[in-house]
């Protein structure tokens, strides 16, 4: 979920900014979002969320006649939340260079004197939503012990069915963890095309596969783990795996892969 925190001490401008952001999110068809307005650094500071790349802060530099109040808060935000997006909106163009000295890595610096605030914010949110989508594509969501969890796609080797519980499966990870989840292989395969059914009891992430051993009919992963593959699945799966590149492949002669 995108969480947008807007800080502006002028109540009318705060209302306008909130309306502009909601309009932009509607145009970009972002339905999973929350827009939160604040009129002081104190109130926003108390409401700082858990660090996340999904956090967006739109800050006025001058709060209660302090030209650097927004900058000072942004420095605190960046220390706690290194992946958040920070956008400054201000009448003080002369402070643009100062924002770089504060090393807060702001996404944008928009002047209130211009009539293109909505257009500039639209550009920023297009970039943010693309990054948000890319992040979502690299995550797998699952339920374990009644808690919703996520794991990076590239951390998953394969899923194995649970013989004792047909409604569950186990994720085997790159760091050799075994995580029991409350989803079975059929549910995962039907809902997520990124994983390939290679065996009645195994669902594999092709991105983490090093090789397919046709003689022993097994799949080898970069962390040394293996799992079986059905004979009729081996050739087509091997062709699929060769489409992906793994960081380790850059150090490996081409003929050694596969």
mmCIF file of C-alpha atoms in Angstrom:
data_model
loop_
_atom_site.group_PDB
_atom_site.id
_atom_site.type_symbol
_atom_site.label_atom_id
_atom_site.label_comp_id
_atom_site.label_asym_id
_atom_site.label_seq_id
_atom_site.Cartn_x
_atom_site.Cartn_y
_atom_site.Cartn_z
ATOM 1 C CA UNK A 1 0.000 0.000 0.000
ATOM 2 C CA UNK A 2 1.268 3.455 -0.903
ATOM 3 C CA UNK A 3 1.194 5.793 2.104
ATOM 4 C CA UNK A 4 1.430 9.482 1.228
ATOM 5 C CA UNK A 5 2.231 11.949 4.018
ATOM 6 C CA UNK A 6 1.622 15.622 3.165
ATOM 7 C CA UNK A 7 2.988 18.339 5.456
ATOM 8 C CA UNK A 8 1.831 21.937 4.847
ATOM 9 C CA UNK A 9 1.053 24.539 7.534
ATOM 10 C CA UNK A 10 -1.352 26.510 5.338
ATOM 11 C CA UNK A 11 -4.718 24.759 5.760
ATOM 12 C CA UNK A 12 -6.051 25.748 2.323
ATOM 13 C CA UNK A 13 -2.880 24.659 0.535
ATOM 14 C CA UNK A 14 -2.875 21.433 2.531
ATOM 15 C CA UNK A 15 -6.443 20.736 1.430
ATOM 16 C CA UNK A 16 -5.561 21.547 -2.193
ATOM 17 C CA UNK A 17 -2.485 19.312 -2.180
ATOM 18 C CA UNK A 18 -4.468 16.460 -0.696
ATOM 19 C CA UNK A 19 -7.099 16.844 -3.436
ATOM 20 C CA UNK A 20 -4.417 16.981 -6.169
ATOM 21 C CA UNK A 21 -2.722 13.816 -4.899
ATOM 22 C CA UNK A 22 -6.018 11.931 -4.704
ATOM 23 C CA UNK A 23 -6.848 13.014 -8.273
ATOM 24 C CA UNK A 24 -3.455 11.790 -9.484
ATOM 25 C CA UNK A 25 -3.872 8.434 -7.749
ATOM 26 C CA UNK A 26 -7.306 8.081 -9.334
ATOM 27 C CA UNK A 27 -5.909 8.835 -12.801
ATOM 28 C CA UNK A 28 -3.109 6.337 -12.294
ATOM 29 C CA UNK A 29 -5.646 3.771 -11.036
ATOM 30 C CA UNK A 30 -3.833 3.343 -7.721
ATOM 31 C CA UNK A 31 -6.514 1.882 -5.468
ATOM 32 C CA UNK A 32 -4.299 0.623 -2.642
ATOM 33 C CA UNK A 33 -3.223 3.921 -1.070
ATOM 34 C CA UNK A 34 -3.649 6.184 1.932
ATOM 35 C CA UNK A 35 -3.239 9.988 1.904
ATOM 36 C CA UNK A 36 -2.519 11.577 5.285
ATOM 37 C CA UNK A 37 -2.362 15.393 5.843
ATOM 38 C CA UNK A 38 -0.263 17.120 8.533
ATOM 39 C CA UNK A 39 0.082 20.798 9.431
ATOM 40 C CA UNK A 40 3.199 20.606 11.618
ATOM 41 C CA UNK A 41 6.505 18.786 11.839
ATOM 42 C CA UNK A 42 5.594 17.638 15.353
ATOM 43 C CA UNK A 43 2.403 15.877 14.252
ATOM 44 C CA UNK A 44 4.123 14.200 11.300
ATOM 45 C CA UNK A 45 7.105 13.203 13.390
ATOM 46 C CA UNK A 46 4.784 11.395 15.811
ATOM 47 C CA UNK A 47 3.088 9.570 12.934
ATOM 48 C CA UNK A 48 6.198 8.374 11.098
ATOM 49 C CA UNK A 49 5.478 4.869 9.773
ATOM 50 C CA UNK A 50 7.615 1.769 9.630
ATOM 51 C CA UNK A 51 10.352 2.144 6.981
ATOM 52 C CA UNK A 52 9.139 1.188 3.516
ATOM 53 C CA UNK A 53 9.681 2.004 -0.151
ATOM 54 C CA UNK A 54 5.898 2.488 -0.221
ATOM 55 C CA UNK A 55 6.136 5.654 1.919
ATOM 56 C CA UNK A 56 5.927 9.023 0.129
ATOM 57 C CA UNK A 57 6.507 12.343 1.918
ATOM 58 C CA UNK A 58 5.415 15.638 0.333
ATOM 59 C CA UNK A 59 6.911 18.382 2.474
ATOM 60 C CA UNK A 60 6.717 22.135 2.566
ATOM 61 C CA UNK A 61 10.150 23.501 3.441
ATOM 62 C CA UNK A 62 8.867 26.422 5.503
ATOM 63 C CA UNK A 63 6.709 25.564 8.507
ATOM 64 C CA UNK A 64 5.650 28.276 10.970
ATOM 65 C CA UNK A 65 8.150 30.769 9.484
ATOM 66 C CA UNK A 66 11.050 28.330 9.824
ATOM 67 C CA UNK A 67 12.466 28.037 6.292
ATOM 68 C CA UNK A 68 14.340 24.842 7.092
ATOM 69 C CA UNK A 69 11.780 22.989 9.191
ATOM 70 C CA UNK A 70 10.898 20.697 6.283
ATOM 71 C CA UNK A 71 14.550 20.034 5.540
ATOM 72 C CA UNK A 72 15.294 19.168 9.132
ATOM 73 C CA UNK A 73 12.372 16.773 9.251
ATOM 74 C CA UNK A 74 13.372 15.230 5.918
ATOM 75 C CA UNK A 75 16.808 14.471 7.349
ATOM 76 C CA UNK A 76 15.170 12.600 10.225
ATOM 77 C CA UNK A 77 12.867 10.765 7.806
ATOM 78 C CA UNK A 78 15.792 9.721 5.605
ATOM 79 C CA UNK A 79 17.764 8.410 8.573
ATOM 80 C CA UNK A 80 14.833 6.208 9.626
ATOM 81 C CA UNK A 81 13.400 5.423 6.199
ATOM 82 C CA UNK A 82 16.154 5.133 3.546
ATOM 83 C CA UNK A 83 13.838 3.865 0.774
ATOM 84 C CA UNK A 84 10.998 6.397 1.151
ATOM 85 C CA UNK A 85 10.326 9.004 -1.557
ATOM 86 C CA UNK A 86 10.627 12.657 -0.491
ATOM 87 C CA UNK A 87 9.182 15.535 -2.528
ATOM 88 C CA UNK A 88 9.631 19.174 -1.544
ATOM 89 C CA UNK A 89 7.097 21.870 -2.460
ATOM 90 C CA UNK A 90 8.092 25.439 -1.583
ATOM 91 C CA UNK A 91 8.301 29.080 -2.608
ATOM 92 C CA UNK A 92 11.964 29.143 -1.596
ATOM 93 C CA UNK A 93 13.780 28.163 -4.797
ATOM 94 C CA UNK A 94 17.011 29.477 -3.306
ATOM 95 C CA UNK A 95 17.028 26.482 -0.946
ATOM 96 C CA UNK A 96 17.284 23.983 -3.777
ATOM 97 C CA UNK A 97 21.060 23.657 -3.377
ATOM 98 C CA UNK A 98 20.669 23.391 0.396
ATOM 99 C CA UNK A 99 18.511 20.251 -0.004
ATOM 100 C CA UNK A 100 21.477 18.525 -1.620
ATOM 101 C CA UNK A 101 23.744 19.549 1.247
ATOM 102 C CA UNK A 102 21.310 17.877 3.630
ATOM 103 C CA UNK A 103 21.785 14.631 1.642
ATOM 104 C CA UNK A 104 18.165 13.558 1.872
ATOM 105 C CA UNK A 105 18.057 12.303 -1.750
ATOM 106 C CA UNK A 106 14.827 14.078 -2.600
ATOM 107 C CA UNK A 107 12.872 12.789 -5.567
ATOM 108 C CA UNK A 108 11.768 16.268 -6.627
ATOM 109 C CA UNK A 109 11.769 19.970 -5.713
ATOM 110 C CA UNK A 110 8.607 21.743 -6.922
ATOM 111 C CA UNK A 111 8.072 25.499 -6.778
ATOM 112 C CA UNK A 112 4.739 26.768 -5.483
ATOM 113 C CA UNK A 113 5.097 29.768 -7.787
ATOM 114 C CA UNK A 114 4.497 27.594 -10.812
ATOM 115 C CA UNK A 115 1.070 26.570 -12.069
ATOM 116 C CA UNK A 116 2.228 23.056 -12.888
ATOM 117 C CA UNK A 117 2.276 21.433 -9.458
ATOM 118 C CA UNK A 118 -0.203 18.774 -10.528
ATOM 119 C CA UNK A 119 1.768 17.986 -13.691
ATOM 120 C CA UNK A 120 5.033 17.731 -11.766
ATOM 121 C CA UNK A 121 3.493 15.546 -9.080
ATOM 122 C CA UNK A 122 1.968 13.373 -11.784
ATOM 123 C CA UNK A 123 5.472 12.714 -13.179
ATOM 124 C CA UNK A 124 6.718 11.847 -9.712
ATOM 125 C CA UNK A 125 3.859 9.487 -8.964
ATOM 126 C CA UNK A 126 4.212 7.762 -12.329
ATOM 127 C CA UNK A 127 7.779 6.952 -11.357
ATOM 128 C CA UNK A 128 6.791 5.925 -7.829
ATOM 129 C CA UNK A 129 3.970 3.650 -9.007
ATOM 130 C CA UNK A 130 6.236 2.006 -11.599
ATOM 131 C CA UNK A 131 8.749 1.264 -8.859
ATOM 132 C CA UNK A 132 5.927 0.058 -6.611
ATOM 133 C CA UNK A 133 4.687 -2.279 -9.346
ATOM 134 C CA UNK A 134 8.189 -3.572 -10.013
ATOM 135 C CA UNK A 135 8.647 -4.291 -6.326
ATOM 136 C CA UNK A 136 5.300 -6.104 -6.176
ATOM 137 C CA UNK A 137 6.334 -8.255 -9.130
ATOM 138 C CA UNK A 138 9.427 -9.357 -7.226
ATOM 139 C CA UNK A 139 7.529 -10.455 -4.106
ATOM 140 C CA UNK A 140 5.538 -13.544 -3.196
ATOM 141 C CA UNK A 141 2.743 -13.142 -0.646
ATOM 142 C CA UNK A 142 1.817 -16.042 1.594
ATOM 143 C CA UNK A 143 0.115 -16.895 4.881
ATOM 144 C CA UNK A 144 1.999 -18.679 7.647
ATOM 145 C CA UNK A 145 0.577 -19.318 11.107
ATOM 146 C CA UNK A 146 -2.331 -16.970 10.290
ATOM 147 C CA UNK A 147 0.014 -14.089 9.504
ATOM 148 C CA UNK A 148 0.401 -12.493 6.070
ATOM 149 C CA UNK A 149 4.040 -12.485 4.979
ATOM 150 C CA UNK A 150 6.122 -11.646 1.918
ATOM 151 C CA UNK A 151 9.342 -13.077 0.523
ATOM 152 C CA UNK A 152 11.488 -11.958 -2.387
ATOM 153 C CA UNK A 153 10.915 -14.025 -5.513
ATOM 154 C CA UNK A 154 14.662 -14.550 -5.889
ATOM 155 C CA UNK A 155 14.834 -16.034 -2.383
ATOM 156 C CA UNK A 156 12.543 -18.934 -3.327
ATOM 157 C CA UNK A 157 13.931 -22.181 -4.767
ATOM 158 C CA UNK A 158 10.859 -24.397 -4.764
ATOM 159 C CA UNK A 159 7.650 -25.416 -3.028
ATOM 160 C CA UNK A 160 6.995 -28.962 -1.831
ATOM 161 C CA UNK A 161 3.578 -30.366 -1.074
ATOM 162 C CA UNK A 162 2.750 -31.456 2.456
ATOM 163 C CA UNK A 163 1.546 -35.072 2.567
ATOM 164 C CA UNK A 164 0.077 -34.640 6.038
ATOM 165 C CA UNK A 165 -1.902 -31.507 5.159
ATOM 166 C CA UNK A 166 -3.253 -31.107 1.630
ATOM 167 C CA UNK A 167 -4.044 -27.431 2.291
ATOM 168 C CA UNK A 168 -0.404 -26.496 2.960
ATOM 169 C CA UNK A 169 3.058 -26.599 1.389
ATOM 170 C CA UNK A 170 6.648 -25.788 2.315
ATOM 171 C CA UNK A 171 8.847 -23.101 0.739
ATOM 172 C CA UNK A 172 12.535 -23.989 0.455
ATOM 173 C CA UNK A 173 14.676 -20.872 0.245
ATOM 174 C CA UNK A 174 18.124 -19.851 -0.992
ATOM 175 C CA UNK A 175 19.401 -19.656 2.586
ATOM 176 C CA UNK A 176 18.143 -23.207 3.239
ATOM 177 C CA UNK A 177 15.084 -22.297 5.274
ATOM 178 C CA UNK A 178 11.913 -24.398 5.176
ATOM 179 C CA UNK A 179 8.793 -22.255 5.640
ATOM 180 C CA UNK A 180 5.405 -23.924 6.015
ATOM 181 C CA UNK A 181 2.613 -21.940 4.349
ATOM 182 C CA UNK A 182 -1.157 -22.308 4.289
ATOM 183 C CA UNK A 183 -1.469 -22.682 0.524
ATOM 184 C CA UNK A 184 -1.172 -25.848 -1.523
ATOM 185 C CA UNK A 185 0.664 -26.260 -4.817
ATOM 186 C CA UNK A 186 -2.494 -26.153 -6.923
ATOM 187 C CA UNK A 187 -3.578 -22.827 -5.415
ATOM 188 C CA UNK A 188 -0.119 -21.300 -5.872
ATOM 189 C CA UNK A 189 0.233 -22.521 -9.462
ATOM 190 C CA UNK A 190 -3.244 -21.290 -10.418
ATOM 191 C CA UNK A 191 -2.672 -17.837 -8.911
ATOM 192 C CA UNK A 192 0.975 -17.240 -9.797
ATOM 193 C CA UNK A 193 2.396 -18.057 -13.229
ATOM 194 C CA UNK A 194 5.959 -17.285 -12.093
ATOM 195 C CA UNK A 195 6.263 -20.797 -10.621
ATOM 196 C CA UNK A 196 6.352 -23.980 -12.705
ATOM 197 C CA UNK A 197 4.903 -27.366 -11.760
ATOM 198 C CA UNK A 198 7.723 -29.811 -12.522
ATOM 199 C CA UNK A 199 6.461 -32.765 -10.502
ATOM 200 C CA UNK A 200 3.294 -33.797 -8.728
ATOM 201 C CA UNK A 201 4.826 -32.706 -5.427
ATOM 202 C CA UNK A 202 7.052 -29.804 -6.521
ATOM 203 C CA UNK A 203 6.588 -26.276 -7.820
ATOM 204 C CA UNK A 204 9.777 -24.490 -8.886
ATOM 205 C CA UNK A 205 10.990 -20.914 -9.294
ATOM 206 C CA UNK A 206 12.927 -21.040 -12.615
ATOM 207 C CA UNK A 207 14.888 -17.879 -11.719
ATOM 208 C CA UNK A 208 16.920 -19.719 -9.072
ATOM 209 C CA UNK A 209 17.651 -22.878 -11.087
ATOM 210 C CA UNK A 210 21.274 -23.571 -12.043
ATOM 211 C CA UNK A 211 20.840 -26.724 -14.110
ATOM 212 C CA UNK A 212 18.544 -29.584 -15.099
ATOM 213 C CA UNK A 213 20.143 -33.024 -14.708
ATOM 214 C CA UNK A 214 18.420 -35.202 -17.297
ATOM 215 C CA UNK A 215 20.228 -38.396 -16.265
ATOM 216 C CA UNK A 216 19.134 -38.232 -12.620
ATOM 217 C CA UNK A 217 15.927 -36.330 -13.474
ATOM 218 C CA UNK A 218 16.510 -33.616 -10.939
ATOM 219 C CA UNK A 219 16.782 -29.838 -10.789
ATOM 220 C CA UNK A 220 19.865 -28.223 -9.297
ATOM 221 C CA UNK A 221 19.677 -24.796 -7.608
ATOM 222 C CA UNK A 222 22.448 -22.252 -7.125
ATOM 223 C CA UNK A 223 22.519 -22.880 -3.362
ATOM 224 C CA UNK A 224 23.224 -26.602 -3.896
ATOM 225 C CA UNK A 225 19.698 -27.868 -3.213
ATOM 226 C CA UNK A 226 17.958 -30.263 -5.606
ATOM 227 C CA UNK A 227 14.426 -31.464 -6.306
ATOM 228 C CA UNK A 228 13.021 -34.080 -8.684
ATOM 229 C CA UNK A 229 11.494 -33.326 -12.085
ATOM 230 C CA UNK A 230 9.120 -35.557 -14.061
ATOM 231 C CA UNK A 231 10.663 -36.993 -17.239
ATOM 232 C CA UNK A 232 8.004 -35.426 -19.486
ATOM 233 C CA UNK A 233 8.628 -31.971 -17.950
ATOM 234 C CA UNK A 234 12.428 -31.933 -18.176
ATOM 235 C CA UNK A 235 13.048 -30.702 -21.738
ATOM 236 C CA UNK A 236 10.456 -27.942 -21.743
ATOM 237 C CA UNK A 237 11.529 -26.748 -18.302
ATOM 238 C CA UNK A 238 15.193 -26.735 -19.324
ATOM 239 C CA UNK A 239 14.318 -24.563 -22.349
ATOM 240 C CA UNK A 240 12.479 -22.156 -20.041
ATOM 241 C CA UNK A 241 15.350 -21.940 -17.539
ATOM 242 C CA UNK A 242 17.822 -20.964 -20.256
ATOM 243 C CA UNK A 243 15.836 -17.725 -20.758
ATOM 244 C CA UNK A 244 16.853 -16.460 -17.337
ATOM 245 C CA UNK A 245 20.180 -15.049 -16.229
ATOM 246 C CA UNK A 246 21.486 -15.406 -12.711
ATOM 247 C CA UNK A 247 24.276 -13.134 -11.307
ATOM 248 C CA UNK A 248 26.501 -16.199 -10.974
ATOM 249 C CA UNK A 249 26.154 -16.849 -14.707
ATOM 250 C CA UNK A 250 28.279 -13.802 -15.505
ATOM 251 C CA UNK A 251 31.277 -15.652 -14.050
ATOM 252 C CA UNK A 252 30.387 -18.944 -15.737
ATOM 253 C CA UNK A 253 31.413 -19.893 -19.308
ATOM 254 C CA UNK A 254 28.321 -20.229 -21.505
ATOM 255 C CA UNK A 255 28.788 -23.960 -22.196
ATOM 256 C CA UNK A 256 28.815 -24.792 -18.468
ATOM 257 C CA UNK A 257 25.237 -23.603 -17.884
ATOM 258 C CA UNK A 258 22.987 -26.562 -18.532
#
